[in-house]
Short mmCIF file of C-alpha atoms in Angstrom, two decimals:
data_model
loop_
_atom_site.label_atom_id
_atom_site.label_comp_id
_atom_site.label_asym_id
_atom_site.label_seq_id
_atom_site.Cartn_x
_atom_site.Cartn_y
_atom_site.Cartn_z
CA UNK A 253 0.00 0.00 0.00
CA UNK A 254 1.47 3.35 -1.02
CA UNK A 255 1.22 6.36 1.22
CA UNK A 256 -1.36 8.20 -0.88
CA UNK A 257 -3.70 5.34 -1.72
CA UNK A 258 -5.98 3.07 0.26
CA UNK A 259 -8.65 0.47 -0.34
CA UNK A 260 -12.33 1.14 -0.93
CA UNK A 261 -13.69 -2.36 -0.87
CA UNK A 262 -11.48 -4.25 -3.29
CA UNK A 263 -10.65 -1.10 -5.29
CA UNK A 264 -7.60 1.13 -4.86
CA UNK A 265 -8.44 4.82 -4.48
CA UNK A 266 -6.61 7.99 -3.47
CA UNK A 267 -6.59 8.22 0.33
CA UNK A 268 -8.22 11.65 0.29
CA UNK A 269 -11.14 10.27 -1.75
CA UNK A 270 -12.16 7.43 0.57
CA UNK A 271 -14.11 9.48 3.13
CA UNK A 272 -16.27 10.95 0.38
CA UNK A 273 -16.90 7.55 -1.17
CA UNK A 274 -17.87 6.06 2.20
CA UNK A 275 -20.13 9.05 2.82
CA UNK A 276 -21.90 8.30 -0.45
CA UNK A 277 -22.50 4.71 0.64
CA UNK A 278 -24.07 5.68 3.96
CA UNK A 279 -26.04 8.58 2.49
CA UNK A 280 -27.59 5.97 0.24
CA UNK A 281 -28.37 3.35 2.88
CA UNK A 282 -29.29 5.55 5.88
CA UNK A 283 -33.04 5.36 5.37
CA UNK A 284 -33.03 1.55 5.24
CA UNK A 285 -30.08 0.95 7.56
CA UNK A 286 -31.96 -0.58 10.48
CA UNK A 287 -34.19 -2.92 8.50
CA UNK A 288 -31.18 -4.01 6.43
CA UNK A 289 -29.23 -4.81 9.60
CA UNK A 290 -32.09 -7.02 10.76
CA UNK A 291 -32.34 -8.76 7.40
CA UNK A 292 -28.58 -9.18 6.90
CA UNK A 293 -27.96 -10.67 10.32
CA UNK A 294 -31.38 -12.24 10.92
CA UNK A 295 -31.58 -9.99 13.97
CA UNK A 296 -28.39 -11.33 15.55
CA UNK A 297 -26.74 -7.88 15.38
CA UNK A 298 -28.83 -6.90 18.40
CA UNK A 299 -27.20 -9.68 20.44
CA UNK A 300 -23.73 -8.69 19.23
CA UNK A 301 -24.34 -5.10 20.32
CA UNK A 302 -25.63 -6.11 23.75
CA UNK A 303 -22.57 -8.28 24.33
CA UNK A 304 -20.29 -5.40 23.31
CA UNK A 305 -22.00 -3.09 25.78
CA UNK A 306 -21.70 -5.71 28.53
CA UNK A 307 -17.96 -6.03 27.82
CA UNK A 308 -17.59 -2.25 28.09
CA UNK A 309 -18.38 -2.41 31.82
CA UNK A 310 -19.98 1.03 31.57
CA UNK A 311 -21.52 2.13 34.86
CA UNK A 312 -23.80 4.87 36.15
CA UNK A 313 -22.42 8.38 35.90
CA UNK A 314 -19.82 7.61 33.25
CA UNK A 315 -19.04 9.50 30.03
CA UNK A 316 -19.32 7.44 26.83
CA UNK A 317 -18.44 8.25 23.22
CA UNK A 318 -20.34 6.15 20.66
CA UNK A 319 -18.26 6.62 17.50
CA UNK A 320 -19.80 5.80 14.11
CA UNK A 321 -22.96 5.52 16.17
CA UNK A 322 -25.24 5.64 13.16
CA UNK A 323 -28.89 5.24 14.08
CA UNK A 324 -28.21 4.99 17.79
CA UNK A 325 -28.58 1.33 18.81
CA UNK A 326 -25.47 1.39 21.00
CA UNK A 327 -26.22 4.87 22.33
CA UNK A 328 -29.60 3.63 23.55
CA UNK A 329 -27.96 0.74 25.42
CA UNK A 330 -25.24 2.96 26.88
CA UNK A 331 -27.79 5.57 27.98
CA UNK A 332 -29.58 2.94 30.03
CA UNK A 333 -26.32 2.16 31.82
CA UNK A 334 -25.00 5.65 32.54
CA UNK A 335 -28.33 6.95 33.88
CA UNK A 336 -29.17 10.60 34.51
CA UNK A 337 -25.77 11.24 36.10
CA UNK A 338 -23.85 10.13 33.01
CA UNK A 339 -23.64 11.24 29.41
CA UNK A 340 -23.45 9.61 25.98
CA UNK A 341 -22.19 11.36 22.84
CA UNK A 342 -23.53 9.89 19.61
CA UNK A 343 -20.94 10.75 16.96
CA UNK A 344 -20.73 9.97 13.27
CA UNK A 345 -18.84 11.39 10.30
CA UNK A 346 -21.92 11.04 8.13
CA UNK A 347 -24.50 13.81 8.55
CA UNK A 348 -27.38 11.75 7.17
CA UNK A 349 -26.74 8.84 9.49
CA UNK A 350 -26.35 11.21 12.45
CA UNK A 351 -29.60 12.97 11.57
CA UNK A 352 -31.41 9.64 11.34
CA UNK A 353 -30.02 8.54 14.72
CA UNK A 354 -30.85 11.83 16.43
CA UNK A 355 -34.44 11.83 15.16
CA UNK A 356 -34.87 8.24 16.23
CA UNK A 357 -33.59 8.82 19.78
CA UNK A 358 -35.53 12.05 20.24
CA UNK A 359 -38.67 10.15 19.24
CA UNK A 360 -37.82 7.70 22.03
CA UNK A 361 -37.56 10.55 24.51
CA UNK A 362 -33.78 10.35 25.01
CA UNK A 363 -33.04 14.06 25.30
CA UNK A 364 -31.41 14.71 28.67
CA UNK A 365 -28.10 12.89 28.67
CA UNK A 366 -27.43 12.27 24.97
CA UNK A 367 -25.56 14.70 22.72
CA UNK A 368 -24.86 14.54 19.00
CA UNK A 369 -21.80 15.61 17.05
CA UNK A 370 -20.41 15.09 13.56
CA UNK A 371 -16.76 14.05 13.87
CA UNK A 372 -13.92 12.35 12.06
CA UNK A 373 -12.65 9.43 14.15
CA UNK A 374 -9.08 10.12 13.01
CA UNK A 375 -8.99 13.53 14.75
CA UNK A 376 -11.57 13.65 17.52
CA UNK A 377 -12.41 17.21 18.66
CA UNK A 378 -12.46 16.39 22.37
CA UNK A 379 -10.04 17.21 25.16
CA UNK A 380 -7.62 14.60 26.44
CA UNK A 381 -9.20 12.29 29.00
CA UNK A 382 -12.82 13.18 28.28
CA UNK A 383 -14.44 9.73 28.31
CA UNK A 384 -14.61 6.60 30.43
CA UNK A 385 -15.43 4.50 27.37
CA UNK A 386 -15.08 4.96 23.62
CA UNK A 387 -16.95 2.49 21.44
CA UNK A 388 -16.89 2.15 17.67
CA UNK A 389 -19.28 -0.44 16.24
CA UNK A 390 -19.19 -1.54 12.61
CA UNK A 391 -17.35 1.64 11.70
CA UNK A 392 -13.61 1.15 12.02
CA UNK A 393 -13.36 -0.75 8.75
CA UNK A 394 -14.65 2.35 6.92
CA UNK A 395 -12.02 4.67 8.42
CA UNK A 396 -9.22 5.66 6.05
CA UNK A 397 -6.44 5.76 8.66
CA UNK A 398 -7.34 3.19 11.30
CA UNK A 399 -4.11 3.71 13.25
CA UNK A 400 -4.87 7.43 13.58
CA UNK A 401 -8.39 6.64 14.75
CA UNK A 402 -7.12 4.26 17.42
CA UNK A 403 -4.61 6.83 18.65
CA UNK A 404 -7.34 9.46 18.77
CA UNK A 405 -9.60 7.12 20.74
CA UNK A 406 -6.77 6.45 23.18
CA UNK A 407 -6.09 10.15 23.67
CA UNK A 408 -9.67 11.09 24.63
CA UNK A 409 -9.97 8.26 27.17
CA UNK A 410 -9.47 8.88 30.88
CA UNK A 411 -6.87 6.79 32.72
CA UNK A 412 -8.62 3.51 33.44
CA UNK A 413 -10.89 4.04 30.43
CA UNK A 414 -11.51 1.37 27.84
CA UNK A 415 -12.06 1.14 24.12
CA UNK A 416 -14.56 -1.23 22.54
CA UNK A 417 -14.32 -2.11 18.86
CA UNK A 418 -17.24 -4.17 17.57
CA UNK A 419 -16.65 -5.14 13.97
CA UNK A 420 -17.26 -7.77 11.33
CA UNK A 421 -14.19 -9.97 11.31
CA UNK A 422 -12.89 -13.22 9.88
CA UNK A 423 -14.43 -16.69 10.42
CA UNK A 424 -12.31 -19.07 12.43
CA UNK A 425 -13.20 -22.26 10.54
CA UNK A 426 -13.24 -23.03 6.79
CA UNK A 427 -16.86 -24.21 6.63
CA UNK A 428 -18.19 -21.00 8.13
CA UNK A 429 -15.88 -19.01 5.85
CA UNK A 430 -17.24 -20.67 2.70
CA UNK A 431 -20.87 -20.20 3.71
CA UNK A 432 -20.19 -16.61 4.75
CA UNK A 433 -18.44 -15.81 1.46
CA UNK A 434 -21.33 -17.23 -0.56
CA UNK A 435 -23.84 -15.22 1.46
CA UNK A 436 -21.79 -12.00 1.35
CA UNK A 437 -21.10 -11.92 -2.37
CA UNK A 438 -24.20 -13.60 -3.78
CA UNK A 439 -27.11 -12.88 -1.46
CA UNK A 440 -26.23 -9.69 0.42
CA UNK A 441 -26.00 -7.43 -2.67
CA UNK A 442 -29.35 -8.80 -3.89
CA UNK A 443 -31.00 -8.04 -0.55
CA UNK A 444 -29.56 -4.52 -0.81
CA UNK A 445 -31.00 -4.18 -4.30
CA UNK A 446 -34.46 -5.36 -3.29
CA UNK A 447 -34.81 -3.49 0.00
CA UNK A 448 -32.55 -0.42 -0.22
CA UNK A 449 -32.53 -0.18 -4.03
CA UNK A 450 -28.73 -0.13 -3.83
CA UNK A 451 -26.79 -3.23 -4.80
CA UNK A 452 -23.40 -1.55 -5.14
CA UNK A 453 -23.29 -0.16 -1.59
CA UNK A 454 -23.90 -3.57 -0.07
CA UNK A 455 -21.32 -5.14 -2.35
CA UNK A 456 -18.87 -2.54 -0.99
CA UNK A 457 -19.84 -3.43 2.59
CA UNK A 458 -19.05 -7.10 1.92
CA UNK A 459 -15.72 -6.19 0.34
CA UNK A 460 -14.79 -3.80 3.16
CA UNK A 461 -15.23 -6.61 5.70
CA UNK A 462 -12.74 -8.78 3.80
CA UNK A 463 -10.20 -5.94 3.77
CA UNK A 464 -10.50 -5.32 7.50
CA UNK A 465 -7.58 -6.56 9.66
CA UNK A 466 -7.92 -10.01 11.16
CA UNK A 467 -8.49 -10.39 14.88
CA UNK A 468 -4.85 -10.70 15.86
CA UNK A 469 -3.79 -7.86 13.55
CA UNK A 470 -6.33 -5.47 15.05
CA UNK A 471 -5.25 -6.45 18.56
CA UNK A 472 -1.65 -5.58 17.63
CA UNK A 473 -2.78 -2.26 16.15
CA UNK A 474 -4.53 -1.36 19.40
CA UNK A 475 -1.40 -2.20 21.37
CA UNK A 476 0.68 -0.01 19.06
CA UNK A 477 -1.78 2.84 19.67
CA UNK A 478 -1.05 2.56 23.40
CA UNK A 479 -3.82 0.30 24.68
CA UNK A 480 -2.98 -2.33 27.27
CA UNK A 481 -4.59 -5.61 28.34
CA UNK A 482 -5.97 -5.92 24.81
CA UNK A 483 -8.14 -8.91 24.03
CA UNK A 484 -10.83 -9.97 21.61
CA UNK A 485 -13.94 -12.08 21.79
CA UNK A 486 -15.15 -13.95 18.71
CA UNK A 487 -18.87 -14.25 18.12
CA UNK A 488 -20.76 -16.35 15.57
CA UNK A 489 -17.62 -18.30 14.68
CA UNK A 490 -15.58 -15.16 14.16
CA UNK A 491 -17.95 -13.46 11.74
CA UNK A 492 -17.98 -10.68 14.33
CA UNK A 493 -15.46 -9.88 17.06
CA UNK A 494 -15.35 -7.47 19.99
CA UNK A 495 -11.93 -6.03 20.77
CA UNK A 496 -11.30 -4.40 24.14
CA UNK A 497 -8.32 -2.40 25.32
CA UNK A 498 -7.57 -0.21 28.33
CA UNK A 499 -5.80 3.08 28.91
CA UNK A 500 -3.95 2.45 32.16
#
């Protein structure tokens, strides 16, 4: 990989173009994002998210940053944990996704301890040591400079804080891998075409998962960014993994 190029799915693009291309994908799918998540995962994504929140060990009164928070599923779960004394910031680089999430949570009555901000994960606009937990769910693979994002997450954590990365990953057995590949490249784009009227965006999502670092690689990247006691937890045979690291 040269310094001025990166991957967008299986394609090579100029690094400065990737954010705009990813924005186009999520502008397109925002309206159907939640129903597509349910269809793509047969509803299992809700279990994955609950497990990630449990592993965060977030408690009442804490400050949480939900990066790439999209339509607010994780923010809703975190808000229940931090209570009135705590605070959750729902952040996303994509304005349309953030707008969809904000409207959804306001409709649910979550207005007191939830804030919204449009940010780039690579250069978070928060002071050092602002949060007890930073979570990024199904978003790190879309970031152009993942190392910069991990360093930025580390910087805004308080001492004793923890980072949670919930992301599609790599199956740990060949049978699951073959079934998953068939589903991802043959069925997923068709579901996107039928439901969201966008086959190409869901083909990109499948490709972006394959280009994402494997479990051990991402663990090493977190350690390089400064995190300690890093570990990961495979779910659904490694199709999804939760990585956790601490700022000590």
